[in-house]
Coordinates of C-alpha atoms in Angstrom, one line a residue:
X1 CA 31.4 -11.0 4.4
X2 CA 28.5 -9.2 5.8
X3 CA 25.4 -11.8 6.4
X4 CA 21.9 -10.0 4.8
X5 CA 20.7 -9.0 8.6
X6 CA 23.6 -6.5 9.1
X7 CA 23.7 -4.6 5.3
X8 CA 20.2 -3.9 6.0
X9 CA 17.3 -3.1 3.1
X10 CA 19.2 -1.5 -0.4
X11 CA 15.9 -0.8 -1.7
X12 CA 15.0 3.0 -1.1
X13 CA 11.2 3.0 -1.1
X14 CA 9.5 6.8 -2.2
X15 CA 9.5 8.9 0.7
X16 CA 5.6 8.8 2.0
X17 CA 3.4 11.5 1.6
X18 CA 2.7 14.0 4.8
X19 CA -0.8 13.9 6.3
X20 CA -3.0 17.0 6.7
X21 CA -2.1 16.8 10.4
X22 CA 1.8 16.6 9.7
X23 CA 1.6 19.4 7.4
X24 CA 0.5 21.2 10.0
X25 CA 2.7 20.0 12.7
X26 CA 5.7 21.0 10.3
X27 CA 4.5 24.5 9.9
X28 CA 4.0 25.0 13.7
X29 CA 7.7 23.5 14.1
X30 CA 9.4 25.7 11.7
X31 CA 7.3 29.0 13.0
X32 CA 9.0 28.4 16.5
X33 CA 12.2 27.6 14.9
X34 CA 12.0 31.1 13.1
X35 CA 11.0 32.9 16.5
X36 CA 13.4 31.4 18.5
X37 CA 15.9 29.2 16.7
X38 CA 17.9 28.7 20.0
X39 CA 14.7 27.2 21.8
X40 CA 15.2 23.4 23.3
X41 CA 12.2 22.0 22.7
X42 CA 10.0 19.3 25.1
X43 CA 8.6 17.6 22.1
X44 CA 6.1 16.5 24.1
X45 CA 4.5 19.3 25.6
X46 CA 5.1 21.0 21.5
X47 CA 3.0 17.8 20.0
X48 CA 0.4 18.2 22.9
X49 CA -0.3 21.9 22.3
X50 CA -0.2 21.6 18.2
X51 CA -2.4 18.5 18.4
X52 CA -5.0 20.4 20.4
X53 CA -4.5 23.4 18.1
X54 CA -4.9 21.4 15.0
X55 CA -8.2 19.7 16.7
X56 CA -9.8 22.7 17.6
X57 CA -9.5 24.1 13.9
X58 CA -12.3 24.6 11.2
X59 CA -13.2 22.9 8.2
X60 CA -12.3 25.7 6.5
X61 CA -9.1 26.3 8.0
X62 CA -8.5 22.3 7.7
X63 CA -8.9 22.3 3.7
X64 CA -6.1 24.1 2.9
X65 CA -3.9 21.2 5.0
X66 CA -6.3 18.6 3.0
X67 CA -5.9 20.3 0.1
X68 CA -1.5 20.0 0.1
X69 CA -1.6 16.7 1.2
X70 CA -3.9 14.8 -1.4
X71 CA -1.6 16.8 -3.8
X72 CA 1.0 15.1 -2.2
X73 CA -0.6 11.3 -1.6
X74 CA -0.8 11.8 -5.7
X75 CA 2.9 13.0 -6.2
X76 CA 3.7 9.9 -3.8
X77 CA 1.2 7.8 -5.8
X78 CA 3.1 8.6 -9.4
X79 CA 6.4 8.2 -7.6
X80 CA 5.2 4.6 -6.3
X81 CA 4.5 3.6 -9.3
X82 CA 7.6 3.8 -11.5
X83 CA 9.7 2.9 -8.5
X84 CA 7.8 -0.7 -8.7
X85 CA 7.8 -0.4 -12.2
X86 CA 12.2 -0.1 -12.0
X87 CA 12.8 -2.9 -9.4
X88 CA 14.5 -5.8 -11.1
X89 CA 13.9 -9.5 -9.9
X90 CA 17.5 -9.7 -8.4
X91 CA 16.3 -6.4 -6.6
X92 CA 13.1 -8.3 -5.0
X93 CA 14.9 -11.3 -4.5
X94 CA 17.9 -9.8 -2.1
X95 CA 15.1 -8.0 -0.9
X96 CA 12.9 -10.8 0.3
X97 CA 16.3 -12.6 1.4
X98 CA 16.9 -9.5 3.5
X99 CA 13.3 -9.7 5.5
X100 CA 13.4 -13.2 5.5
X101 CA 16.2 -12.9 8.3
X102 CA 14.5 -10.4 9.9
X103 CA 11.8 -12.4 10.6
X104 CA 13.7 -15.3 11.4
X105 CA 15.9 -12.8 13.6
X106 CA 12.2 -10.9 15.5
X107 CA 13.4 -7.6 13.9
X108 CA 10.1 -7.7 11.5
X109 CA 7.3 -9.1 10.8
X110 CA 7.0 -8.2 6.8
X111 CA 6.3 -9.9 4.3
X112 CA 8.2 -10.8 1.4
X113 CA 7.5 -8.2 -1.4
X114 CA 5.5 -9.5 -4.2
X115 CA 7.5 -8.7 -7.8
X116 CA 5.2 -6.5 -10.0
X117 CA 6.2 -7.8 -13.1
X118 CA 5.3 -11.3 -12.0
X119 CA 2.6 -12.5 -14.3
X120 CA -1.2 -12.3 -12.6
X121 CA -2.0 -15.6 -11.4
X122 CA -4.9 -17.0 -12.7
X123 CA -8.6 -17.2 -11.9
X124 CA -10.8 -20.6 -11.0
X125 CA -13.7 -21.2 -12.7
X126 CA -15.8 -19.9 -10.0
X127 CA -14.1 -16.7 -9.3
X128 CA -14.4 -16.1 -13.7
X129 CA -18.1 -16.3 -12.8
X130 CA -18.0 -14.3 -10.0
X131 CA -16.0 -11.7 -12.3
X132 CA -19.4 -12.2 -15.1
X133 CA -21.5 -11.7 -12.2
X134 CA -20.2 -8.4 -11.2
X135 CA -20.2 -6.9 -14.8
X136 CA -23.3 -8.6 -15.8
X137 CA -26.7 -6.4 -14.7
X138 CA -29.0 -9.3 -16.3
X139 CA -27.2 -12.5 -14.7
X140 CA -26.8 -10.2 -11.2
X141 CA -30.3 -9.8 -10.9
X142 CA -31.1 -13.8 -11.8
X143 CA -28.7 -14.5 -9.4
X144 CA -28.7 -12.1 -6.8
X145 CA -32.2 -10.0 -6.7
X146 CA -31.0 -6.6 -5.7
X147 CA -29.4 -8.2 -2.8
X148 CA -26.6 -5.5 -1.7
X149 CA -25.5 -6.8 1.7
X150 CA -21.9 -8.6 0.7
X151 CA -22.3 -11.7 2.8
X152 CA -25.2 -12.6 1.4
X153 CA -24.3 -12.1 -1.9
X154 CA -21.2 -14.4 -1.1
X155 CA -23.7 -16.7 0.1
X156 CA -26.0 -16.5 -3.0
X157 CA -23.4 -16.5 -5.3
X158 CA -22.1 -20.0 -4.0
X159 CA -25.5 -21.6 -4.0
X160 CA -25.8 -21.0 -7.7
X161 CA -22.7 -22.2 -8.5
X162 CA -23.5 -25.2 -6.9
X163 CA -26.9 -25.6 -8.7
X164 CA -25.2 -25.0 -12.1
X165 CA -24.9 -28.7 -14.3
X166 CA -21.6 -29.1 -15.4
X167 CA -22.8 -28.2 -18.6
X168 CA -23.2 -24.6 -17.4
X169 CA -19.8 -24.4 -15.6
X170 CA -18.1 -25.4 -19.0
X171 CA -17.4 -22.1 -20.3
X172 CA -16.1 -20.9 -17.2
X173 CA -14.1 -24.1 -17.0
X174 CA -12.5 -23.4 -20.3
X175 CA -11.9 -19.7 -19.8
X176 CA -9.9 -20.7 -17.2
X177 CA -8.1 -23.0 -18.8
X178 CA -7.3 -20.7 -21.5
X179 CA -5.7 -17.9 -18.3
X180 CA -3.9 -21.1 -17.2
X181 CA -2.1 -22.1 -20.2
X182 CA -1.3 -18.0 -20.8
X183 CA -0.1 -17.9 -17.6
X184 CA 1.6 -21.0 -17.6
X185 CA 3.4 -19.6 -20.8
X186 CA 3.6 -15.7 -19.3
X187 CA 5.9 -17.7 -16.4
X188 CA 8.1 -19.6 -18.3
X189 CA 9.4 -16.7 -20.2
X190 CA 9.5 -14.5 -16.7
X191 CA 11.5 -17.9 -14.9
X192 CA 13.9 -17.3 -18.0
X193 CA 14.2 -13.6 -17.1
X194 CA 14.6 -13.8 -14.2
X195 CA 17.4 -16.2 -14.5
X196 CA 18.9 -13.9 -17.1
X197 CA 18.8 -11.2 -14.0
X198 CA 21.3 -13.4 -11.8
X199 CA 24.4 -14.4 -14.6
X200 CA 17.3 6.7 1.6
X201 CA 16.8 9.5 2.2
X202 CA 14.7 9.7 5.4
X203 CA 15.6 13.7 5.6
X204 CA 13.0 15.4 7.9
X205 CA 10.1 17.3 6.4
X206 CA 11.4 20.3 8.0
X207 CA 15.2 20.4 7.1
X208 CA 18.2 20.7 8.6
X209 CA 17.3 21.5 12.0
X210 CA 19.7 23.8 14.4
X211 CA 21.2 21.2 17.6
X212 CA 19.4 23.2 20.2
X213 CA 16.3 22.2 18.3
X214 CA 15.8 18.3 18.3
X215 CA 13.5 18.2 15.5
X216 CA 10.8 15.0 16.6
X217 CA 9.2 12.3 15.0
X218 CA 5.8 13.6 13.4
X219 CA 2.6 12.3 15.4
X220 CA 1.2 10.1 12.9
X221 CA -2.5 11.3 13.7
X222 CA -3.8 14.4 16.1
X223 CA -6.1 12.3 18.4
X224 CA -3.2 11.3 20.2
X225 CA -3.6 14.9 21.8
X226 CA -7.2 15.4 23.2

């Protein structure tokens, strides 16, 4: 039987979205392939030219790039979404099994995936009054007096905590007991789930390329051509 390491990842992640700068690398790829479709191309010397191409262009002439491509980070966005929203814990679990040994193995260093449907853990005391404090104009300017700078608002933050009688953490306190015993609850029922649960296509953005034509790896950002 195969071992995790050598069946590699079954989950087939949403392809990702192309950048404004890989949009237009794949253009300039497919004009040469149309001019000369016999060409062998030094993908190189191609990346070099298009990245300086692609720098010297306008804003104007950037948008339209811009433009496709936040079309498509929303497409990828939506897509995202309901794949999470499909995985099953058995799915995560061989998952996580599956990077596990490739960690252990120094093929990867990622991390196991957390399971979307896992119920949100629940918030300390302090971080429920850090949640008030945010969405609370009249206890934000007790507390923090117009103070926008984050570290110091961390710092104030804590000292008031700390000046608060345990009288005034109470109700924190208690609303966090209340997300603890929900979430207590929310986990049983998803442990019993999850029990219950146990009894891709990485085709090039520019197509099927000809053999003369090695189609490359898409620079991940123009800079790397000055």
């Amino acid at each position: 039987m195969d071992s995790p390491s050598s069946q590699g990842s079954k989950l087939k992640r949403p392809k990702q979205f192309l950048t404004p700068w890989q949009i237009y690398f794949t253009e300039e790829l497919h004009k040469l392939k149309e001019v000369n479709p016999d060409v062998t191309l030094n993908v190189a010397h191609f990346s070099h030219e298009a990245g300086k191409r692609y720098a010297a262009l306008s804003e104007e002439e950037r948008a339209p790039y811009i433009e496709r491509s936040q079309a498509l980070k929303k497409e990828y966005q939506v897509k995202l979404e309901e794949w999470k929203s499909n995985l099953t814990p058995e799915d995560i679990r061989e998952e996580n099994v599956f990077r596990a040994m490739q960690r252990r193995l120094g093929k990867s260093r990622r991390a196991n995936m957390k399971d979307p449907n896992a119920p949100k853990r629940p918030s300390s005391a302090y971080f429920i009054f850090l949640r008030e404090l945010r969405n609370n104009p009249a206890l934000a300017e007790e507390v923090l007096h117009g103070e926008q700078d984050a570290t110091k608002i961390s710092v104030l933050a804590a000292a008031k905590w700390r000046e608060y009688t345990e009288d005034t953490k109470r109700p924190y306190i208690e609303k966090a007991n209340q997300e603890r015993a929900e979430y207590d609850k929310q986990m049983r029922a998803y442990s019993e789930m999850k029990k219950g649960g146990h009894d891709g296509d990485h085709t090039h953005p520019c197509g099927d390329a000809s053999h003369t034509l090695s189609v490359p790896t898409l620079p991940s950002h123009p800079n790397s051509y000055p």
